[in-house]
Amino acid sequence: MGKPVVLPKDVEAQVKKKVDEGWKNNAFNQYVSDMISVHRSLPDPRDEWCKAPGRFLENLPETSVIVCFHNEAWSVLLRTVHSILDRSPPQYLKEIILVDDNSDMPHLAKQLDDYMEQYPKVRIVRAPKREGLIRARLMGARHATAPVLTFLDSHCECTTGWLEPLLTPIAKDPLTVVCPVIDVISDDTFEYHYRDSTGVNVGGFDWNLQFNWHAIPSKERARHQHPAEPVRSPTMAGGLFSIDKAFFERLGTYDSGFDIWGGENLELSFKTWMCGGTLEIVPCSHVGHIFRKRSPYKWRSGVNVLKRNSIRLAEVWLDEYKKYYYERIGFDLGDFGDVSERKRLRENLKCKSFKWYLDNVYPELFVPGDAVASGEVHNLATGQCVDSPAKPEDNHKPVGLWPCHKQGGNQYWMLSKEGEIRRDEACMDYAGSDVILYPCHGSKGNQYWEYSPETNRIIHGSSKKCLAISQDRKKLVMEDCSLEEGRQKWKFENYDPNKKL
Ligand code: UD2
Ligand code: MN
């Protein structure tokens, strides 16, 4: 029933060795997975609303489920496959296509072929060389024979009734792309975690072109009678979704110039919306996924794959907004290959602009163009810049300092019209001790700053203190303001007074 498996602390040395080995090879607790049945039962995470008779269409189109893997653990891959076979109405499951992206773990060769021979719906396709997740998915799609494609990662578990709610919106409108709710399978105990429909989030992104999750905006919430109805989402996480095959092809599938991993989820999200479709998260469909803290497999050496994919994405789909991503990488584009064909695709499809997408699909996103200043915050006395990562896990930590490097990244800040100094969802915040990052709350107070390009001071609104560098030049401090003190003088890049409120 998805209950956790907790190993005793004092396991014998031999077992400990196996446990460590499992973590090392997979970045999850493979030893624990191997103890659990590949047909394990799970709780039913659906709201009652989903179970009402007639909730979903009958006579749905068939789907091909495509599962790509590069070196997946045996029990985890089998549990993925069995959960699909065991919990999909057979009349809707045409086939499962396992795409082996050139794995070298021995159990994925003949042993897998032999095992899957008992299941006529399972087909195995093998990439002769490592293609990466994105081209592996395209390979799977080429072999698929059903009218709907469903993609899953190779460490998933489908729950009761997962498929019908995904196929129904597509049957009604083939331009709808749907994602299940992604439940969390613990990487350590394999416990199955889920929440009811009121906990559903939608996808967004930031100007690093990184995917993130958000609460459902109130406007979208207001469109619905019940929280279990499908909700519109600006983006998808990427791994788990269903799409009409013909629509996927019309959209030009994925950019096959994308390597290994990353960016493809935003590409498909943007073009779904911009080229006439709709992207939804379907709260009645739950699929579990093992989220890992690191990726266990090899990436190409010497190339920043994710950055290269993101640049290709920005070039083709972001229009004038691409500069906000480029600012974040210091305009260091490098060789991102040829994208002319992808641009032609967009033209032929007559897709809407990225501005349309931002205005209509993702109006909640903070657009740097609205910022009063953006770029580095440079101390004139010391040549140091305000420097911090600003991911959710960096909140509540003091903001740091580093020699200015002109490469964006952790030194890129925006001064919003509301007086916030922010990056993405994190705001500089002073409550009397350290200057820290804190989730932006939009109500000024401790997050309100005034920058003056004449005096070069950054004054904190409520305390009236000045942002400064400490005497020993080691940290950011707040001091009583003094016009003579160089350590209180800052230059905020790209200041535009016309943008002030
Ligand atoms: C998330 C997505 C993933 C993908 C990625 C962005 C979810 C839950 N997962 O990553 O599907 O969209 O974001 O690109 O939404 N794989 C290969 N070849 C490779 C590398 C990976 O086949 O070279 C397989 C891998 O075995 C797995 C899948 O691709 O089944 C996704 O990789 P991951 O699980 O490491 O990515 P994840 O979940 O962090
Ligand atoms: Mn995954």
PDB file of N, CA and C in Angstrom, residues 285-356:
ATOM      1  N   SER A 285      -5.898  12.270 -12.220  1.00  0.00           N
ATOM      2  CA  SER A 285      -4.898  11.292 -12.644  1.00  0.00           C
ATOM      3  C   SER A 285      -3.635  11.465 -11.807  1.00  0.00           C
ATOM      4  N   HIS A 286      -3.269  10.420 -11.082  1.00  0.00           N
ATOM      5  CA  HIS A 286      -2.063  10.497 -10.236  1.00  0.00           C
ATOM      6  C   HIS A 286      -1.030   9.464 -10.675  1.00  0.00           C
ATOM      7  N   VAL A 287       0.186   9.920 -10.873  1.00  0.00           N
ATOM      8  CA  VAL A 287       1.292   9.007 -11.164  1.00  0.00           C
ATOM      9  C   VAL A 287       2.445   9.380 -10.229  1.00  0.00           C
ATOM     10  N   GLY A 288       3.004   8.386  -9.574  1.00  0.00           N
ATOM     11  CA  GLY A 288       4.140   8.640  -8.687  1.00  0.00           C
ATOM     12  C   GLY A 288       5.443   8.687  -9.467  1.00  0.00           C
ATOM     13  N   HIS A 289       6.403   9.428  -8.949  1.00  0.00           N
ATOM     14  CA  HIS A 289       7.715   9.574  -9.597  1.00  0.00           C
ATOM     15  C   HIS A 289       8.769   9.647  -8.501  1.00  0.00           C
ATOM     16  N   ILE A 290       9.898   8.990  -8.714  1.00  0.00           N
ATOM     17  CA  ILE A 290      11.001   9.114  -7.753  1.00  0.00           C
ATOM     18  C   ILE A 290      11.816  10.347  -8.135  1.00  0.00           C
ATOM     19  N   PHE A 291      11.772  11.360  -7.290  1.00  0.00           N
ATOM     20  CA  PHE A 291      12.583  12.562  -7.515  1.00  0.00           C
ATOM     21  C   PHE A 291      13.945  12.330  -6.893  1.00  0.00           C
ATOM     22  N   ARG A 292      14.978  12.592  -7.681  1.00  0.00           N
ATOM     23  CA  ARG A 292      16.329  12.341  -7.174  1.00  0.00           C
ATOM     24  C   ARG A 292      17.055  13.644  -6.898  1.00  0.00           C
ATOM     25  N   LYS A 293      18.008  13.568  -5.988  1.00  0.00           N
ATOM     26  CA  LYS A 293      18.736  14.789  -5.628  1.00  0.00           C
ATOM     27  C   LYS A 293      19.908  15.045  -6.566  1.00  0.00           C
ATOM     28  N   ARG A 294      20.316  14.050  -7.300  1.00  0.00           N
ATOM     29  CA  ARG A 294      21.368  14.269  -8.307  1.00  0.00           C
ATOM     30  C   ARG A 294      21.072  13.331  -9.461  1.00  0.00           C
ATOM     31  N   SER A 295      21.679  13.584 -10.625  1.00  0.00           N
ATOM     32  CA  SER A 295      21.432  12.632 -11.700  1.00  0.00           C
ATOM     33  C   SER A 295      22.561  11.616 -11.712  1.00  0.00           C
ATOM     34  N   PRO A 296      22.189  10.330 -11.748  1.00  0.00           N
ATOM     35  CA  PRO A 296      23.186   9.281 -11.558  1.00  0.00           C
ATOM     36  C   PRO A 296      23.973   8.958 -12.821  1.00  0.00           C
ATOM     37  N   TYR A 297      23.491   9.481 -13.954  1.00  0.00           N
ATOM     38  CA  TYR A 297      24.134   9.070 -15.210  1.00  0.00           C
ATOM     39  C   TYR A 297      25.125  10.104 -15.704  1.00  0.00           C
ATOM     40  N   LYS A 298      25.901   9.696 -16.693  1.00  0.00           N
ATOM     41  CA  LYS A 298      26.938  10.563 -17.274  1.00  0.00           C
ATOM     42  C   LYS A 298      26.330  11.581 -18.239  1.00  0.00           C
ATOM     43  N   TRP A 299      26.848  12.794 -18.200  1.00  0.00           N
ATOM     44  CA  TRP A 299      26.490  13.828 -19.172  1.00  0.00           C
ATOM     45  C   TRP A 299      27.665  13.982 -20.129  1.00  0.00           C
ATOM     46  N   ARG A 300      27.455  14.709 -21.223  1.00  0.00           N
ATOM     47  CA  ARG A 300      28.597  14.907 -22.122  1.00  0.00           C
ATOM     48  C   ARG A 300      29.598  15.815 -21.443  1.00  0.00           C
ATOM     49  N   SER A 301      30.882  15.460 -21.576  1.00  0.00           N
ATOM     50  CA  SER A 301      31.866  16.288 -20.892  1.00  0.00           C
ATOM     51  C   SER A 301      32.203  17.499 -21.753  1.00  0.00           C
ATOM     52  N   GLY A 302      32.522  18.592 -21.080  1.00  0.00           N
ATOM     53  CA  GLY A 302      32.990  19.781 -21.784  1.00  0.00           C
ATOM     54  C   GLY A 302      31.914  20.668 -22.378  1.00  0.00           C
ATOM     55  N   VAL A 303      30.659  20.251 -22.366  1.00  0.00           N
ATOM     56  CA  VAL A 303      29.600  21.116 -22.895  1.00  0.00           C
ATOM     57  C   VAL A 303      28.554  21.323 -21.804  1.00  0.00           C
ATOM     58  N   ASN A 304      28.046  22.537 -21.700  1.00  0.00           N
ATOM     59  CA  ASN A 304      26.924  22.781 -20.808  1.00  0.00           C
ATOM     60  C   ASN A 304      25.644  22.499 -21.585  1.00  0.00           C
ATOM     61  N   VAL A 305      25.206  21.237 -21.496  1.00  0.00           N
ATOM     62  CA  VAL A 305      24.103  20.750 -22.324  1.00  0.00           C
ATOM     63  C   VAL A 305      22.817  21.531 -22.073  1.00  0.00           C
ATOM     64  N   LEU A 306      22.506  21.727 -20.805  1.00  0.00           N
ATOM     65  CA  LEU A 306      21.251  22.381 -20.455  1.00  0.00           C
ATOM     66  C   LEU A 306      21.237  23.813 -20.999  1.00  0.00           C
ATOM     67  N   LYS A 307      22.376  24.502 -20.873  1.00  0.00           N
ATOM     68  CA  LYS A 307      22.462  25.881 -21.365  1.00  0.00           C
ATOM     69  C   LYS A 307      22.294  25.918 -22.884  1.00  0.00           C
ATOM     70  N   ARG A 308      22.940  24.999 -23.565  1.00  0.00           N
ATOM     71  CA  ARG A 308      22.842  24.968 -25.021  1.00  0.00           C
ATOM     72  C   ARG A 308      21.389  24.710 -25.449  1.00  0.00           C
ATOM     73  N   ASN A 309      20.728  23.758 -24.793  1.00  0.00           N
ATOM     74  CA  ASN A 309      19.316  23.499 -25.107  1.00  0.00           C
ATOM     75  C   ASN A 309      18.481  24.753 -24.857  1.00  0.00           C
ATOM     76  N   SER A 310      18.748  25.428 -23.742  1.00  0.00           N
ATOM     77  CA  SER A 310      17.939  26.600 -23.385  1.00  0.00           C
ATOM     78  C   SER A 310      18.138  27.738 -24.383  1.00  0.00           C
ATOM     79  N   ILE A 311      19.357  27.891 -24.895  1.00  0.00           N
ATOM     80  CA  ILE A 311      19.602  28.942 -25.893  1.00  0.00           C
ATOM     81  C   ILE A 311      18.830  28.637 -27.173  1.00  0.00           C
ATOM     82  N   ARG A 312      18.832  27.385 -27.582  1.00  0.00           N
ATOM     83  CA  ARG A 312      18.049  27.017 -28.777  1.00  0.00           C
ATOM     84  C   ARG A 312      16.567  27.340 -28.554  1.00  0.00           C
ATOM     85  N   LEU A 313      16.095  27.030 -27.375  1.00  0.00           N
ATOM     86  CA  LEU A 313      14.702  27.311 -27.031  1.00  0.00           C
ATOM     87  C   LEU A 313      14.426  28.813 -27.093  1.00  0.00           C
ATOM     88  N   ALA A 314      15.314  29.601 -26.489  1.00  0.00           N
ATOM     89  CA  ALA A 314      15.117  31.053 -26.434  1.00  0.00           C
ATOM     90  C   ALA A 314      15.159  31.649 -27.834  1.00  0.00           C
ATOM     91  N   GLU A 315      16.107  31.214 -28.661  1.00  0.00           N
ATOM     92  CA  GLU A 315      16.241  31.743 -30.020  1.00  0.00           C
ATOM     93  C   GLU A 315      14.959  31.556 -30.813  1.00  0.00           C
ATOM     94  N   VAL A 316      14.326  30.421 -30.653  1.00  0.00           N
ATOM     95  CA  VAL A 316      13.179  30.118 -31.511  1.00  0.00           C
ATOM     96  C   VAL A 316      11.866  30.656 -30.942  1.00  0.00           C
ATOM     97  N   TRP A 317      11.699  30.615 -29.632  1.00  0.00           N
ATOM     98  CA  TRP A 317      10.358  30.862 -29.086  1.00  0.00           C
ATOM     99  C   TRP A 317      10.198  32.132 -28.259  1.00  0.00           C
ATOM    100  N   LEU A 318      11.292  32.755 -27.809  1.00  0.00           N
ATOM    101  CA  LEU A 318      11.134  33.836 -26.835  1.00  0.00           C
ATOM    102  C   LEU A 318      11.061  35.248 -27.425  1.00  0.00           C
ATOM    103  N   ASP A 319      11.239  35.402 -28.735  1.00  0.00           N
ATOM    104  CA  ASP A 319      11.217  36.735 -29.355  1.00  0.00           C
ATOM    105  C   ASP A 319      12.142  37.690 -28.590  1.00  0.00           C
ATOM    106  N   GLU A 320      11.656  38.928 -28.377  1.00  0.00           N
ATOM    107  CA  GLU A 320      12.510  39.935 -27.729  1.00  0.00           C
ATOM    108  C   GLU A 320      12.777  39.621 -26.262  1.00  0.00           C
ATOM    109  N   TYR A 321      12.060  38.645 -25.724  1.00  0.00           N
ATOM    110  CA  TYR A 321      12.249  38.305 -24.310  1.00  0.00           C
ATOM    111  C   TYR A 321      13.483  37.434 -24.086  1.00  0.00           C
ATOM    112  N   LYS A 322      14.083  36.955 -25.179  1.00  0.00           N
ATOM    113  CA  LYS A 322      15.246  36.078 -25.002  1.00  0.00           C
ATOM    114  C   LYS A 322      16.384  36.789 -24.280  1.00  0.00           C
ATOM    115  N   LYS A 323      16.417  38.134 -24.404  1.00  0.00           N
ATOM    116  CA  LYS A 323      17.523  38.863 -23.770  1.00  0.00           C
ATOM    117  C   LYS A 323      17.534  38.683 -22.250  1.00  0.00           C
ATOM    118  N   TYR A 324      16.361  38.425 -21.667  1.00  0.00           N
ATOM    119  CA  TYR A 324      16.337  38.268 -20.207  1.00  0.00           C
ATOM    120  C   TYR A 324      17.019  36.984 -19.779  1.00  0.00           C
ATOM    121  N   TYR A 325      16.897  35.967 -20.609  1.00  0.00           N
ATOM    122  CA  TYR A 325      17.674  34.757 -20.316  1.00  0.00           C
ATOM    123  C   TYR A 325      19.157  35.023 -20.582  1.00  0.00           C
ATOM    124  N   TYR A 326      19.460  35.682 -21.685  1.00  0.00           N
ATOM    125  CA  TYR A 326      20.873  35.927 -22.011  1.00  0.00           C
ATOM    126  C   TYR A 326      21.560  36.781 -20.950  1.00  0.00           C
ATOM    127  N   GLU A 327      20.823  37.744 -20.384  1.00  0.00           N
ATOM    128  CA  GLU A 327      21.390  38.528 -19.276  1.00  0.00           C
ATOM    129  C   GLU A 327      21.836  37.615 -18.149  1.00  0.00           C
ATOM    130  N   ARG A 328      21.036  36.576 -17.941  1.00  0.00           N
ATOM    131  CA  ARG A 328      21.328  35.699 -16.811  1.00  0.00           C
ATOM    132  C   ARG A 328      22.555  34.830 -17.054  1.00  0.00           C
ATOM    133  N   ILE A 329      22.935  34.680 -18.316  1.00  0.00           N
ATOM    134  CA  ILE A 329      24.140  33.890 -18.604  1.00  0.00           C
ATOM    135  C   ILE A 329      25.250  34.787 -19.154  1.00  0.00           C
ATOM    136  N   GLY A 330      25.147  36.099 -18.850  1.00  0.00           N
ATOM    137  CA  GLY A 330      26.204  37.015 -19.261  1.00  0.00           C
ATOM    138  C   GLY A 330      26.378  37.095 -20.772  1.00  0.00           C
ATOM    139  N   PHE A 331      25.333  36.856 -21.536  1.00  0.00           N
ATOM    140  CA  PHE A 331      25.343  36.914 -23.008  1.00  0.00           C
ATOM    141  C   PHE A 331      26.401  36.000 -23.611  1.00  0.00           C
ATOM    142  N   ASP A 332      26.802  34.994 -22.874  1.00  0.00           N
ATOM    143  CA  ASP A 332      27.822  34.072 -23.370  1.00  0.00           C
ATOM    144  C   ASP A 332      27.116  32.901 -24.054  1.00  0.00           C
ATOM    145  N   LEU A 333      26.795  33.072 -25.354  1.00  0.00           N
ATOM    146  CA  LEU A 333      25.954  32.084 -26.031  1.00  0.00           C
ATOM    147  C   LEU A 333      26.717  30.864 -26.525  1.00  0.00           C
ATOM    148  N   GLY A 334      27.948  31.053 -26.920  1.00  0.00           N
ATOM    149  CA  GLY A 334      28.718  29.924 -27.444  1.00  0.00           C
ATOM    150  C   GLY A 334      28.074  29.348 -28.708  1.00  0.00           C
ATOM    151  N   ASP A 335      28.447  28.142 -29.056  1.00  0.00           N
ATOM    152  CA  ASP A 335      27.936  27.512 -30.272  1.00  0.00           C
ATOM    153  C   ASP A 335      26.692  26.706 -29.924  1.00  0.00           C
ATOM    154  N   PHE A 336      25.536  27.183 -30.383  1.00  0.00           N
ATOM    155  CA  PHE A 336      24.310  26.456 -30.054  1.00  0.00           C
ATOM    156  C   PHE A 336      23.724  25.754 -31.282  1.00  0.00           C
ATOM    157  N   GLY A 337      24.504  25.721 -32.364  1.00  0.00           N
ATOM    158  CA  GLY A 337      24.051  24.988 -33.550  1.00  0.00           C
ATOM    159  C   GLY A 337      23.098  25.811 -34.392  1.00  0.00           C
ATOM    160  N   ASP A 338      22.480  25.149 -35.347  1.00  0.00           N
ATOM    161  CA  ASP A 338      21.622  25.822 -36.318  1.00  0.00           C
ATOM    162  C   ASP A 338      20.162  25.684 -35.891  1.00  0.00           C
ATOM    163  N   VAL A 339      19.455  26.800 -35.796  1.00  0.00           N
ATOM    164  CA  VAL A 339      18.045  26.717 -35.398  1.00  0.00           C
ATOM    165  C   VAL A 339      17.108  27.203 -36.507  1.00  0.00           C
ATOM    166  N   SER A 340      17.660  27.395 -37.709  1.00  0.00           N
ATOM    167  CA  SER A 340      16.827  28.010 -38.760  1.00  0.00           C
ATOM    168  C   SER A 340      15.599  27.150 -39.080  1.00  0.00           C
ATOM    169  N   GLU A 341      15.780  25.836 -39.039  1.00  0.00           N
ATOM    170  CA  GLU A 341      14.641  24.986 -39.337  1.00  0.00           C
ATOM    171  C   GLU A 341      13.536  25.102 -38.290  1.00  0.00           C
ATOM    172  N   ARG A 342      13.943  25.235 -37.036  1.00  0.00           N
ATOM    173  CA  ARG A 342      12.947  25.381 -35.971  1.00  0.00           C
ATOM    174  C   ARG A 342      12.211  26.712 -36.105  1.00  0.00           C
ATOM    175  N   LYS A 343      12.936  27.743 -36.543  1.00  0.00           N
ATOM    176  CA  LYS A 343      12.278  29.041 -36.743  1.00  0.00           C
ATOM    177  C   LYS A 343      11.268  28.949 -37.881  1.00  0.00           C
ATOM    178  N   ARG A 344      11.653  28.222 -38.922  1.00  0.00           N
ATOM    179  CA  ARG A 344      10.745  28.043 -40.057  1.00  0.00           C
ATOM    180  C   ARG A 344       9.479  27.306 -39.604  1.00  0.00           C
ATOM    181  N   LEU A 345       9.681  26.300 -38.776  1.00  0.00           N
ATOM    182  CA  LEU A 345       8.539  25.557 -38.235  1.00  0.00           C
ATOM    183  C   LEU A 345       7.562  26.506 -37.557  1.00  0.00           C
ATOM    184  N   ARG A 346       8.090  27.378 -36.744  1.00  0.00           N
ATOM    185  CA  ARG A 346       7.222  28.313 -36.017  1.00  0.00           C
ATOM    186  C   ARG A 346       6.474  29.227 -36.995  1.00  0.00           C
ATOM    187  N   GLU A 347       7.183  29.689 -38.007  1.00  0.00           N
ATOM    188  CA  GLU A 347       6.516  30.541 -39.002  1.00  0.00           C
ATOM    189  C   GLU A 347       5.396  29.801 -39.722  1.00  0.00           C
ATOM    190  N   ASN A 348       5.709  28.591 -40.157  1.00  0.00           N
ATOM    191  CA  ASN A 348       4.706  27.816 -40.894  1.00  0.00           C
ATOM    192  C   ASN A 348       3.463  27.552 -40.051  1.00  0.00           C
ATOM    193  N   LEU A 349       3.678  27.365 -38.759  1.00  0.00           N
ATOM    194  CA  LEU A 349       2.547  27.075 -37.892  1.00  0.00           C
ATOM    195  C   LEU A 349       1.750  28.338 -37.556  1.00  0.00           C
ATOM    196  N   LYS A 350       2.301  29.486 -37.892  1.00  0.00           N
ATOM    197  CA  LYS A 350       1.646  30.770 -37.601  1.00  0.00           C
ATOM    198  C   LYS A 350       1.303  30.902 -36.113  1.00  0.00           C
ATOM    199  N   CYS A 351       2.300  30.644 -35.310  1.00  0.00           N
ATOM    200  CA  CYS A 351       2.059  30.676 -33.865  1.00  0.00           C
ATOM    201  C   CYS A 351       2.027  32.110 -33.355  1.00  0.00           C
ATOM    202  N   LYS A 352       1.380  32.287 -32.214  1.00  0.00           N
ATOM    203  CA  LYS A 352       1.296  33.610 -31.591  1.00  0.00           C
ATOM    204  C   LYS A 352       2.641  33.987 -30.963  1.00  0.00           C
ATOM    205  N   SER A 353       2.749  35.258 -30.551  1.00  0.00           N
ATOM    206  CA  SER A 353       4.020  35.758 -30.026  1.00  0.00           C
ATOM    207  C   SER A 353       4.220  35.328 -28.567  1.00  0.00           C
ATOM    208  N   PHE A 354       5.465  35.434 -28.126  1.00  0.00           N
ATOM    209  CA  PHE A 354       5.746  35.127 -26.729  1.00  0.00           C
ATOM    210  C   PHE A 354       5.084  36.156 -25.816  1.00  0.00           C
ATOM    211  N   LYS A 355       4.976  37.371 -26.306  1.00  0.00           N
ATOM    212  CA  LYS A 355       4.275  38.405 -25.527  1.00  0.00           C
ATOM    213  C   LYS A 355       2.820  37.991 -25.289  1.00  0.00           C
ATOM    214  N   TRP A 356       2.182  37.457 -26.337  1.00  0.00           N
ATOM    215  CA  TRP A 356       0.811  36.964 -26.161  1.00  0.00           C
ATOM    216  C   TRP A 356       0.766  35.909 -25.060  1.00  0.00           C
TER     217      TRP A 356
END
